[in-house]
Amino acid sequence: MPPLRTALLQSSGRPGRTDGNLRALDDAARRAAEAGASLLVCPEMFLTGYAIGDDVARLAQSAEGPGARAVAQSAARHGVAVLYGYPERDGELVHNSAQLIGAGGERLANYRKTHLYGPFERERFAAGGQQVVQAEVGGVRVGVLICYDVEFPENVRAHALAGTDLLLVPTAQMRPFEFVAESVVPVRAFESQMYIAYVNRTGPEGDFDFVGLSCLAGPDGTAHARAGGGEELLVCDVDPALLAASREANPYLRDRRPGLYDAPA
């Protein structure tokens, strides 16, 4: 199976400006396609911006809403699958969600963040209840988590046991937690033997200062590609052959003893 070329869009877009963010996403999809990528991953809440206060509820859309339709048009126009973060309206509830659209414009997966971070999120979102959401892109099984979710090893291990090859993690990682991007994410990739595409916002936004440092971490525990602190489009390969060889050499998943791990909640 050939490598899955993947583009990581590190950008905060235009907070509060959905139309502007959709244009930025379309341009990134064009550039990703020109670089040979089959998948574009955008940050957490890219459709609307993250630090937008009560506009979270005002700008929230359903998973089939106008934002999803616009992203589907971009994906089909450029022949690139797209994962994007957005506030999802479901009746009276709003979720911090990420949706994967296929290269033909079809909806492949929708994930709702299960671990909400801090009062800003807990006051505005309802937590999701499904730990593992997966789809297939280019023969690679991809899974989705959002930001804080990846900091819980149980979440990543659940994906490993479900066969996820590439974990997509749109994020809004702020200072002073650079160590998550620099250290935690590569360790998660190593201990659960998968690729992790960790795609961050960048720069000041409201009360937050996002650190960038997006990366594609490999099953060898290293960052195969790493962004700096500014806006950037990273293009990198997810290699199924390297992943298979790494899983064969690394005994973590084979040597587990699940019967010892049960503990009180």
XYZ file of C-alpha atoms in Angstrom:
265
model
C 0.000 0.000 0.000
C 1.478 3.404 -0.936
C 2.024 6.090 1.719
C -0.879 8.399 2.493
C 0.384 11.922 1.901
C -1.202 14.113 4.553
C -1.332 17.906 4.864
C -1.543 19.597 8.283
C -2.932 23.141 8.276
C -1.561 25.108 11.232
C -3.695 28.231 11.355
C -6.251 30.049 13.491
C -8.033 31.385 10.441
C -10.327 34.318 11.179
C -12.118 33.871 14.521
C -15.823 34.606 14.182
C -15.672 34.666 10.357
C -17.005 31.384 9.044
C -16.989 32.500 5.400
C -13.349 33.599 5.641
C -12.361 30.311 7.263
C -14.092 28.334 4.533
C -12.123 30.286 1.931
C -8.896 29.585 3.835
C -9.793 25.892 4.002
C -10.491 25.790 0.272
C -7.131 27.415 -0.463
C -5.364 24.951 1.843
C -7.117 22.051 0.100
C -5.889 23.373 -3.248
C -2.314 23.666 -1.988
C -2.489 20.231 -0.372
C -3.659 18.675 -3.639
C -0.896 20.430 -5.566
C 1.605 18.888 -3.112
C 0.197 15.425 -3.770
C -1.719 15.087 -0.497
C -4.868 12.978 -0.256
C -5.895 14.239 3.202
C -6.007 17.704 4.784
C -6.320 18.068 8.577
C -7.438 21.421 10.039
C -7.323 22.576 13.687
C -9.936 22.418 16.425
C -12.911 24.731 15.833
C -11.403 25.926 12.553
C -14.785 26.644 10.968
C -15.637 29.422 13.447
C -12.612 30.126 15.620
C -12.089 28.870 19.164
C -12.045 31.855 21.569
C -15.303 33.387 20.336
C -17.254 33.388 23.611
C -21.033 33.220 23.255
C -20.686 33.185 19.480
C -19.981 29.466 19.867
C -23.713 28.841 20.246
C -24.692 31.408 17.622
C -22.365 30.008 14.970
C -22.932 26.323 15.729
C -24.246 24.242 12.827
C -25.541 20.721 12.379
C -23.251 18.050 10.948
C -25.156 18.388 7.651
C -25.278 22.207 7.731
C -24.005 24.832 5.290
C -20.438 24.598 6.593
C -20.366 20.851 5.955
C -21.753 21.365 2.464
C -19.124 24.015 1.688
C -16.306 21.773 2.932
C -17.702 18.913 0.840
C -17.566 21.124 -2.241
C -13.921 22.023 -1.516
C -13.002 18.384 -0.917
C -14.600 17.268 -4.173
C -13.215 20.193 -6.160
C -9.623 19.428 -5.146
C -9.904 15.661 -4.674
C -8.711 15.781 -1.057
C -10.352 14.358 2.067
C -10.736 17.034 4.767
C -11.037 16.869 8.544
C -12.180 20.139 10.142
C -13.206 21.238 13.629
C -16.481 23.059 14.272
C -19.187 23.682 16.912
C -21.910 21.147 16.188
C -25.536 21.995 16.919
C -27.687 19.015 17.944
C -31.017 20.306 19.171
C -30.392 22.273 22.359
C -26.865 20.902 22.738
C -23.613 22.141 21.205
C -20.637 19.800 20.828
C -16.995 20.536 20.078
C -16.782 18.329 16.996
C -14.587 17.325 14.090
C -15.959 16.010 10.817
C -14.189 14.026 8.110
C -15.318 14.610 4.528
C -14.126 12.262 1.800
C -12.386 13.289 -1.417
C -15.676 12.866 -3.274
C -17.534 15.163 -0.881
C -19.143 12.375 1.162
C -19.391 12.549 4.954
C -17.185 9.788 6.415
C -17.141 10.394 10.179
C -18.166 12.866 12.849
C -16.585 12.910 16.312
C -17.645 14.843 19.424
C -14.947 15.761 21.952
C -15.301 13.545 25.015
C -12.955 15.340 27.463
C -13.744 19.046 27.752
C -10.936 21.304 28.939
C -11.489 24.027 31.531
C -14.464 26.259 32.274
C -14.440 27.848 28.807
C -15.371 24.525 27.207
C -17.487 23.068 30.006
C -19.721 26.149 29.999
C -20.319 26.010 26.237
C -20.237 22.386 25.123
C -21.765 19.040 25.938
C -19.278 16.185 26.101
C -19.497 13.452 23.500
C -20.011 9.841 24.513
C -18.313 7.802 21.763
C -14.633 7.096 22.382
C -13.623 5.572 19.034
C -14.760 6.983 15.693
C -13.028 5.678 12.565
C -13.123 5.809 8.773
C -10.881 4.788 5.879
C -8.863 7.172 3.709
C -6.623 5.804 0.995
C -6.625 2.339 2.540
C -5.505 3.721 5.921
C -7.778 3.374 8.949
C -8.034 6.817 10.517
C -9.484 7.730 13.892
C -10.360 11.087 15.442
C -9.776 12.685 18.838
C -9.764 16.399 19.712
C -7.017 18.194 21.674
C -7.354 17.330 25.395
C -8.670 13.860 24.477
C -5.206 12.737 23.333
C -3.715 13.558 26.743
C -5.596 10.589 28.221
C -3.657 7.426 27.331
C -6.832 5.359 27.616
C -8.275 7.129 24.569
C -5.279 6.476 22.349
C -4.963 2.869 23.510
C -8.645 2.300 22.687
C -7.880 3.449 19.144
C -4.856 1.155 18.965
C -6.951 -1.838 20.022
C -9.584 -0.879 17.422
C -6.945 -0.864 14.680
C -6.456 2.851 14.074
C -3.395 3.482 11.883
C -3.504 7.285 11.783
C -5.054 9.285 14.610
C -6.190 12.762 13.590
C -6.122 15.259 16.461
C -7.277 18.792 15.653
C -6.246 20.893 18.627
C -6.198 24.306 20.295
C -3.100 23.864 22.441
C -2.107 26.994 24.343
C 0.816 28.197 26.421
C 2.333 27.116 28.779
C 1.682 23.520 27.661
C 4.143 23.222 24.772
C 5.387 19.927 26.257
C 2.175 18.224 25.107
C 3.015 18.830 21.447
C 6.733 18.288 21.946
C 6.723 15.217 24.202
C 3.313 13.730 25.035
C 2.081 13.279 21.468
C 5.192 11.412 20.184
C 5.069 9.170 23.274
C 1.398 8.384 22.609
C 2.294 7.413 19.029
C 5.079 5.128 20.263
C 3.263 3.420 23.114
C 0.193 2.675 20.975
C 2.039 2.097 17.672
C 0.308 4.482 15.291
C 0.786 7.765 13.486
C -0.699 10.861 15.114
C -1.418 14.039 13.156
C -1.617 16.759 15.824
C -2.785 19.987 14.185
C -2.832 23.200 16.217
C -4.015 26.765 16.094
C -1.415 29.510 16.334
C -0.948 32.921 17.966
C -3.072 34.993 20.365
C -6.835 34.594 20.323
C -8.984 36.014 23.098
C -7.481 34.982 26.434
C -5.386 32.237 24.829
C -2.028 32.104 23.073
C -1.810 29.034 20.865
C 1.643 27.517 20.495
C 1.563 25.972 17.018
C 4.089 23.093 16.996
C 1.813 20.868 14.900
C 3.388 17.540 14.045
C 3.053 14.166 12.453
C 4.352 11.776 15.126
C 5.328 8.286 14.026
C 5.251 4.885 15.710
C 8.984 5.277 16.382
C 8.181 8.081 18.850
C 9.654 10.882 16.742
C 8.103 13.828 14.931
C 8.398 13.041 11.223
C 7.347 16.620 10.502
C 7.117 19.586 12.868
C 5.786 23.120 12.415
C 7.085 26.222 14.160
C 4.952 28.851 15.850
C 3.364 30.550 12.832
C 0.922 29.705 10.087
C 2.120 26.760 8.018
C 0.988 23.913 5.782
C 2.991 20.769 6.581
C 2.951 17.936 4.046
C 4.188 14.527 5.192
C 3.700 10.817 4.508
C 1.989 8.152 6.576
C 3.777 4.955 5.510
C 1.821 1.712 6.096
C 4.983 -0.356 5.500
C 6.905 1.468 8.221
C 3.913 1.135 10.542
C 3.666 -2.628 9.951
C 7.386 -3.116 10.574
C 7.257 -1.013 13.731
C 4.297 -2.973 15.084
C 6.109 -6.226 14.409
C 9.193 -5.029 16.283
C 7.421 -3.329 19.212
C 5.822 -5.749 21.728
C 3.690 -3.312 23.753
C 0.297 -4.340 22.381
C 1.169 -8.058 22.361
C 2.555 -7.982 25.919
C -0.423 -6.279 27.543
C -2.083 -7.989 30.527
C -5.556 -6.427 30.561
C -6.667 -8.475 33.553
C -4.284 -6.465 35.748
C -5.488 -3.062 34.595
C -9.041 -2.918 35.963
C -9.279 -0.176 38.566
C -12.024 1.822 40.261
C -13.245 4.770 38.210
